[in-house]
XYZ file of C-alpha atoms in Angstrom:
388
model
C -40.679 14.141 -27.744
C -38.309 11.717 -29.424
C -35.703 12.403 -26.637
C -38.340 11.858 -24.024
C -39.418 8.544 -25.473
C -35.524 7.631 -25.798
C -34.999 8.442 -22.189
C -38.070 6.432 -20.969
C -36.794 3.472 -23.056
C -33.287 3.758 -21.449
C -34.748 4.064 -17.920
C -37.064 0.966 -18.651
C -33.937 -1.005 -19.781
C -31.974 -0.028 -16.694
C -34.970 -1.146 -14.446
C -35.259 -4.290 -16.191
C -31.598 -5.089 -15.965
C -31.629 -4.221 -12.265
C -34.667 -6.217 -11.738
C -33.289 -9.317 -13.396
C -29.995 -9.084 -11.476
C -31.957 -8.641 -8.209
C -34.053 -11.693 -8.931
C -30.958 -13.767 -9.683
C -29.305 -12.628 -6.692
C -31.983 -13.692 -4.159
C -33.110 -16.972 -2.513
C -36.532 -17.457 -1.075
C -36.525 -17.654 2.870
C -38.435 -20.975 2.640
C -35.485 -22.571 0.759
C -32.997 -21.441 3.176
C -31.223 -24.587 4.894
C -27.845 -23.722 6.500
C -25.394 -26.753 6.128
C -21.643 -26.631 6.590
C -20.212 -28.723 3.784
C -16.657 -28.530 4.134
C -13.908 -27.168 6.632
C -10.265 -26.768 6.098
C -7.439 -25.252 8.087
C -5.578 -22.900 5.792
C -2.968 -21.783 8.658
C -1.763 -23.219 11.783
C 0.288 -21.678 14.579
C 4.046 -22.512 14.207
C 3.675 -23.507 10.601
C 6.627 -22.201 8.414
C 8.351 -21.085 11.429
C 5.813 -18.383 12.027
C 4.832 -17.880 15.710
C 1.067 -17.134 15.037
C -1.241 -16.295 12.092
C -4.024 -13.791 12.755
C -6.476 -11.113 11.274
C -8.114 -13.338 8.379
C -9.523 -11.392 5.240
C -11.079 -13.069 2.073
C -12.351 -12.034 -1.349
C -13.568 -13.554 -4.457
C -12.201 -12.415 -7.858
C -13.900 -11.611 -11.121
C -13.110 -15.226 -12.200
C -14.519 -16.776 -9.079
C -11.148 -17.336 -7.534
C -10.840 -16.988 -3.730
C -8.027 -15.169 -2.128
C -7.391 -15.158 1.637
C -4.817 -13.242 3.428
C -3.654 -13.080 7.076
C -0.707 -11.584 9.150
C 1.917 -13.967 9.713
C 3.455 -12.728 13.178
C 6.957 -13.986 13.121
C 8.095 -14.087 16.630
C 5.215 -13.244 19.068
C 1.385 -12.821 19.282
C 1.401 -8.857 19.653
C -0.479 -6.571 17.214
C 2.720 -4.460 17.142
C 5.334 -6.954 16.191
C 7.418 -8.220 13.025
C 5.302 -9.770 10.307
C 4.791 -11.002 6.692
C 1.522 -10.852 4.908
C 0.637 -14.348 4.001
C -1.660 -15.150 1.008
C -3.318 -18.087 -0.436
C -5.533 -18.742 -3.512
C -8.092 -21.264 -4.533
C -9.418 -21.607 -8.063
C -12.081 -24.108 -7.371
C -14.379 -22.640 -4.931
C -12.360 -23.312 -1.820
C -11.839 -27.070 -2.419
C -8.077 -26.759 -2.955
C -5.739 -24.099 -1.971
C -2.381 -22.968 -3.565
C 0.729 -22.855 -1.244
C 0.949 -19.540 0.604
C 2.773 -16.504 -0.666
C 4.718 -14.351 1.899
C 4.542 -10.753 0.953
C 5.726 -7.622 2.775
C 8.497 -8.683 4.923
C 8.885 -6.011 7.280
C 12.400 -7.059 8.588
C 13.837 -8.340 11.835
C 14.292 -5.019 13.561
C 10.752 -3.340 13.196
C 9.014 -2.781 16.359
C 5.662 -1.831 14.789
C 5.161 -3.708 11.553
C 2.466 -4.440 9.065
C -1.154 -4.628 10.084
C -3.403 -6.068 7.585
C -6.546 -3.914 7.026
C -8.976 -4.954 4.029
C -8.928 -6.777 0.744
C -10.942 -5.558 -2.106
C -11.961 -6.652 -5.708
C -12.657 -4.049 -8.381
C -15.264 -6.078 -10.341
C -14.935 -3.571 -13.286
C -11.187 -3.900 -13.840
C -10.374 -7.173 -12.127
C -7.790 -5.723 -9.689
C -7.536 -6.932 -6.255
C -6.276 -4.526 -3.667
C -4.941 -5.556 -0.188
C -4.848 -2.352 2.326
C -2.494 -2.444 5.377
C -0.904 0.156 7.961
C 2.509 0.457 9.338
C 3.482 2.029 12.492
C -0.051 2.162 13.665
C 0.256 1.714 17.396
C 2.684 4.663 18.332
C 5.254 2.115 19.719
C 8.262 3.273 17.793
C 9.239 6.935 17.762
C 11.305 6.428 14.698
C 8.232 5.712 12.387
C 5.004 7.397 11.621
C 1.656 5.624 10.894
C 1.216 5.178 7.114
C -1.412 3.580 5.202
C -0.474 1.513 2.108
C -2.032 -0.514 -0.791
C -0.575 -3.529 -2.726
C -2.593 -4.793 -5.698
C -2.727 -7.762 -8.160
C -3.633 -7.496 -11.742
C -3.638 -11.271 -12.349
C -5.972 -12.258 -9.371
C -3.477 -13.027 -6.942
C -0.858 -14.787 -8.889
C 1.619 -11.927 -8.474
C 1.360 -8.687 -6.615
C 2.650 -5.265 -7.428
C 4.860 -3.048 -5.253
C 3.035 -1.243 -2.465
C 1.760 2.328 -2.866
C 2.112 4.759 0.123
C -1.028 6.733 0.353
C 0.329 9.311 2.890
C 0.230 12.024 0.321
C -3.406 11.390 -0.504
C -4.990 10.783 2.826
C -2.251 11.969 5.414
C -0.617 9.964 8.280
C -3.739 9.359 10.396
C -3.457 5.774 11.824
C -6.367 4.492 9.670
C -6.665 0.769 10.418
C -9.161 -0.651 7.873
C -11.554 -3.423 8.604
C -10.277 -5.823 9.272
C -12.500 -7.483 6.399
C -13.083 -6.534 3.079
C -13.899 -3.454 0.977
C -16.784 -3.112 -1.468
C -17.362 -1.509 -4.932
C -20.786 0.064 -5.172
C -23.132 -1.773 -7.560
C -25.923 0.755 -7.208
C -26.285 4.490 -7.437
C -25.199 6.829 -5.820
C -21.745 6.676 -6.894
C -22.013 3.244 -8.715
C -18.594 1.847 -9.143
C -17.000 3.580 -6.087
C -14.516 1.746 -4.057
C -14.993 1.955 -0.263
C -12.724 0.636 2.582
C -14.006 1.409 6.045
C -11.889 1.299 9.329
C -11.248 3.185 12.486
C -8.826 5.879 13.437
C -7.449 5.508 17.145
C -9.605 7.711 19.452
C -11.584 9.343 16.809
C -13.992 6.359 15.483
C -14.943 4.699 12.290
C -14.162 6.344 8.992
C -13.834 5.313 5.323
C -11.469 5.909 2.244
C -12.960 6.310 -0.994
C -11.849 5.971 -4.621
C -13.809 7.070 -7.608
C -11.048 6.158 -10.236
C -10.606 2.374 -9.640
C -8.005 2.801 -6.807
C -5.724 5.288 -8.390
C -6.153 7.756 -5.700
C -8.145 7.731 -2.371
C -9.492 10.141 0.068
C -11.295 10.068 3.348
C -15.064 10.373 3.406
C -16.630 13.577 4.735
C -18.093 12.432 8.046
C -17.575 9.132 10.089
C -18.936 7.614 13.210
C -16.988 9.529 15.795
C -16.125 8.727 19.348
C -17.336 10.461 22.485
C -15.335 11.893 24.014
C -13.641 12.755 20.671
C -9.861 12.426 20.273
C -9.369 11.735 23.990
C -8.393 8.858 26.256
C -11.314 6.540 26.586
C -12.503 4.105 29.072
C -15.476 1.650 29.720
C -18.761 3.037 28.889
C -17.529 5.568 26.259
C -18.820 5.608 22.719
C -16.092 4.218 20.619
C -16.873 2.414 17.249
C -13.754 0.473 16.299
C -13.117 -2.438 13.995
C -15.888 -2.561 11.284
C -17.327 -4.147 8.184
C -19.798 -2.552 5.579
C -22.258 -3.959 3.083
C -24.221 -2.245 0.436
C -27.944 -2.952 0.494
C -30.091 -3.202 -2.929
C -31.307 0.405 -2.533
C -27.650 1.670 -2.670
C -27.512 2.435 1.048
C -24.263 1.488 2.958
C -24.707 -0.341 6.313
C -21.775 -0.042 8.523
C -21.512 -2.718 11.460
C -18.828 -1.720 14.081
C -17.207 -3.208 17.245
C -18.419 -1.505 20.451
C -15.172 -1.194 21.923
C -16.086 0.080 25.399
C -19.567 -1.259 25.722
C -21.595 1.862 25.441
C -25.371 1.188 25.785
C -24.781 -2.458 25.582
C -22.456 -5.364 24.824
C -23.555 -5.357 21.240
C -22.817 -4.016 17.807
C -23.081 -0.384 16.636
C -24.783 -0.032 13.185
C -24.678 3.161 11.149
C -26.258 3.892 7.671
C -25.103 6.169 4.811
C -27.220 7.080 1.847
C -24.529 8.954 -0.045
C -21.991 6.225 -0.911
C -20.345 6.528 2.483
C -19.507 10.161 2.365
C -21.493 10.645 5.451
C -23.022 8.642 8.441
C -25.505 11.065 10.036
C -26.327 10.757 13.649
C -30.067 10.060 13.161
C -28.786 6.848 11.367
C -26.657 5.570 14.095
C -28.285 2.926 16.200
C -27.472 -0.376 18.296
C -28.240 -4.028 17.404
C -28.889 -5.453 20.803
C -29.434 -9.105 19.034
C -25.811 -8.996 18.050
C -24.139 -9.250 21.286
C -20.414 -9.262 21.364
C -17.341 -9.435 23.861
C -15.796 -6.584 21.705
C -14.379 -8.211 18.807
C -13.877 -7.853 14.939
C -17.161 -9.684 13.249
C -18.111 -10.681 9.738
C -20.905 -9.296 7.651
C -22.252 -10.174 4.281
C -25.084 -9.422 1.953
C -25.693 -12.389 -0.550
C -28.629 -13.836 -2.322
C -30.896 -11.268 -0.668
C -29.821 -12.528 2.838
C -27.616 -10.603 5.341
C -25.165 -12.886 7.233
C -23.346 -12.159 10.419
C -20.584 -14.084 12.343
C -19.008 -13.339 15.618
C -18.300 -14.973 19.168
C -21.701 -14.696 20.502
C -20.845 -13.972 24.040
C -20.675 -10.808 26.022
C -17.806 -11.716 28.308
C -15.291 -13.880 26.309
C -14.286 -14.830 22.628
C -15.780 -18.163 22.374
C -18.832 -19.844 20.360
C -18.635 -18.776 16.682
C -22.193 -18.261 15.471
C -23.537 -17.637 12.017
C -26.790 -15.370 12.135
C -29.021 -14.628 9.078
C -31.698 -11.899 8.351
C -34.221 -11.708 5.479
C -34.993 -7.999 6.459
C -31.603 -6.377 6.027
C -30.865 -6.988 9.599
C -33.830 -5.294 11.117
C -34.558 -8.774 12.617
C -32.236 -11.925 12.910
C -34.266 -14.872 11.846
C -32.125 -17.782 12.870
C -28.588 -18.868 13.748
C -26.211 -21.782 13.539
C -23.182 -22.388 15.868
C -20.027 -23.074 13.655
C -17.493 -23.612 16.445
C -18.515 -24.007 20.018
C -15.080 -23.377 21.635
C -12.561 -20.394 21.462
C -12.722 -18.087 18.555
C -11.826 -14.573 17.661
C -11.971 -12.641 14.273
C -14.038 -13.762 11.451
C -14.881 -12.623 7.880
C -17.101 -13.770 4.987
C -17.220 -13.704 1.344
C -19.203 -15.263 -1.434
C -18.788 -15.655 -5.381
C -21.347 -13.152 -6.680
C -24.529 -14.507 -8.058
C -25.420 -11.804 -10.517
C -25.853 -14.114 -13.463
C -25.750 -17.690 -11.893
C -27.149 -18.945 -8.657
C -24.391 -19.306 -6.104
C -25.663 -21.216 -2.952
C -22.341 -20.967 -0.944
C -20.739 -18.649 1.567
C -17.224 -18.755 2.873
C -16.321 -18.131 6.375
C -12.465 -17.562 7.397
C -12.082 -17.409 11.113
C -9.796 -17.651 14.048
C -10.228 -20.928 15.747
C -8.591 -22.795 18.762
C -9.423 -25.012 21.740
C -6.879 -23.699 24.499
C -6.451 -20.267 22.777
C -8.475 -18.531 20.341
C -5.795 -18.156 17.770
C -4.268 -21.556 17.265
C -5.308 -21.684 13.505
C -7.180 -19.993 10.588
C -9.920 -22.112 9.226
C -12.249 -21.876 6.379
C -15.752 -23.098 6.526
C -17.819 -23.452 3.224
C -21.480 -23.155 4.115
C -24.397 -23.990 1.905
C -27.199 -21.681 2.219
C -29.998 -23.999 0.608
C -28.602 -27.650 1.804
C -26.775 -28.127 -1.576
C -23.793 -30.424 -1.291
C -20.361 -29.699 -3.043
């Protein structure tokens, strides 16, 4: 009997802790007022003798710092080309940014260099991970696709030597994100690290770690292409670049690029209820409100609201729009145009409001007037009208 009462007491404490966190992390829909309060270009084409900067990713650290990373494409615009990884850090909520660091110089003779995948903060250990792939485009017969992880144990001040994950996950051309990985905050598999992406010709899949990034493995079942592992064409089902979020019930929502416009020029959505181990077919759908020209997009769940960014256009990459939902994406309640001209990839982050109320989200995106990738810009958006 004593053990029963003890178990009930522990359960009650856990419920109360969860409830307090949940309340602190939400904002009443009536209080939402979207207001861009600051915008700053972090990278510009040609800066530091780099031809072009692309593929923005961003995360917040356990101390509330922001870390942004991009591909620094040295000599050309191609996905398969020579690159650095460029990283910048802000310690004051995005107001000021430290000079960029260049990491992972892949050398002048590499034909198929570094492609940035996802950034991830382990909020239990404080370690920040950046995932990337090399030789992912099959353009160089002298190299084989391999997935790597680089990490920082001091919130982006310094970075450790990369780890090649080939022995753990094989040499499948797994291209993460681009965007951010997550650490599960709720059961099942609380604490698990998850990075989702796609494998050429086979569809969306995730890599998982249950030991704080020491080892990684593929999940059991992804969202697979139709036809599977074959050359694809317009009209085929082909989930591609993706971003996932965890919802308060512990489920995972995976929102993917619809590469060949199967069913619609809109996003593919898949749900997992077992910590991203599987994405069963009955839980795969299309969000016809989220139209797209086939492009990477941003997704974030913060303060009880789901946010989404992409070029809201079925034909071309232009007009970056922020949409938000109070019902976990079952309906999109409103939208705000952030940039009316050319744009491409975007990503979002926030400083978690588990304890204190945090009214800002951070949107990092590719921006241009004549071409979509002339710069990488950061917009700080207040979600309740607060001014910095």
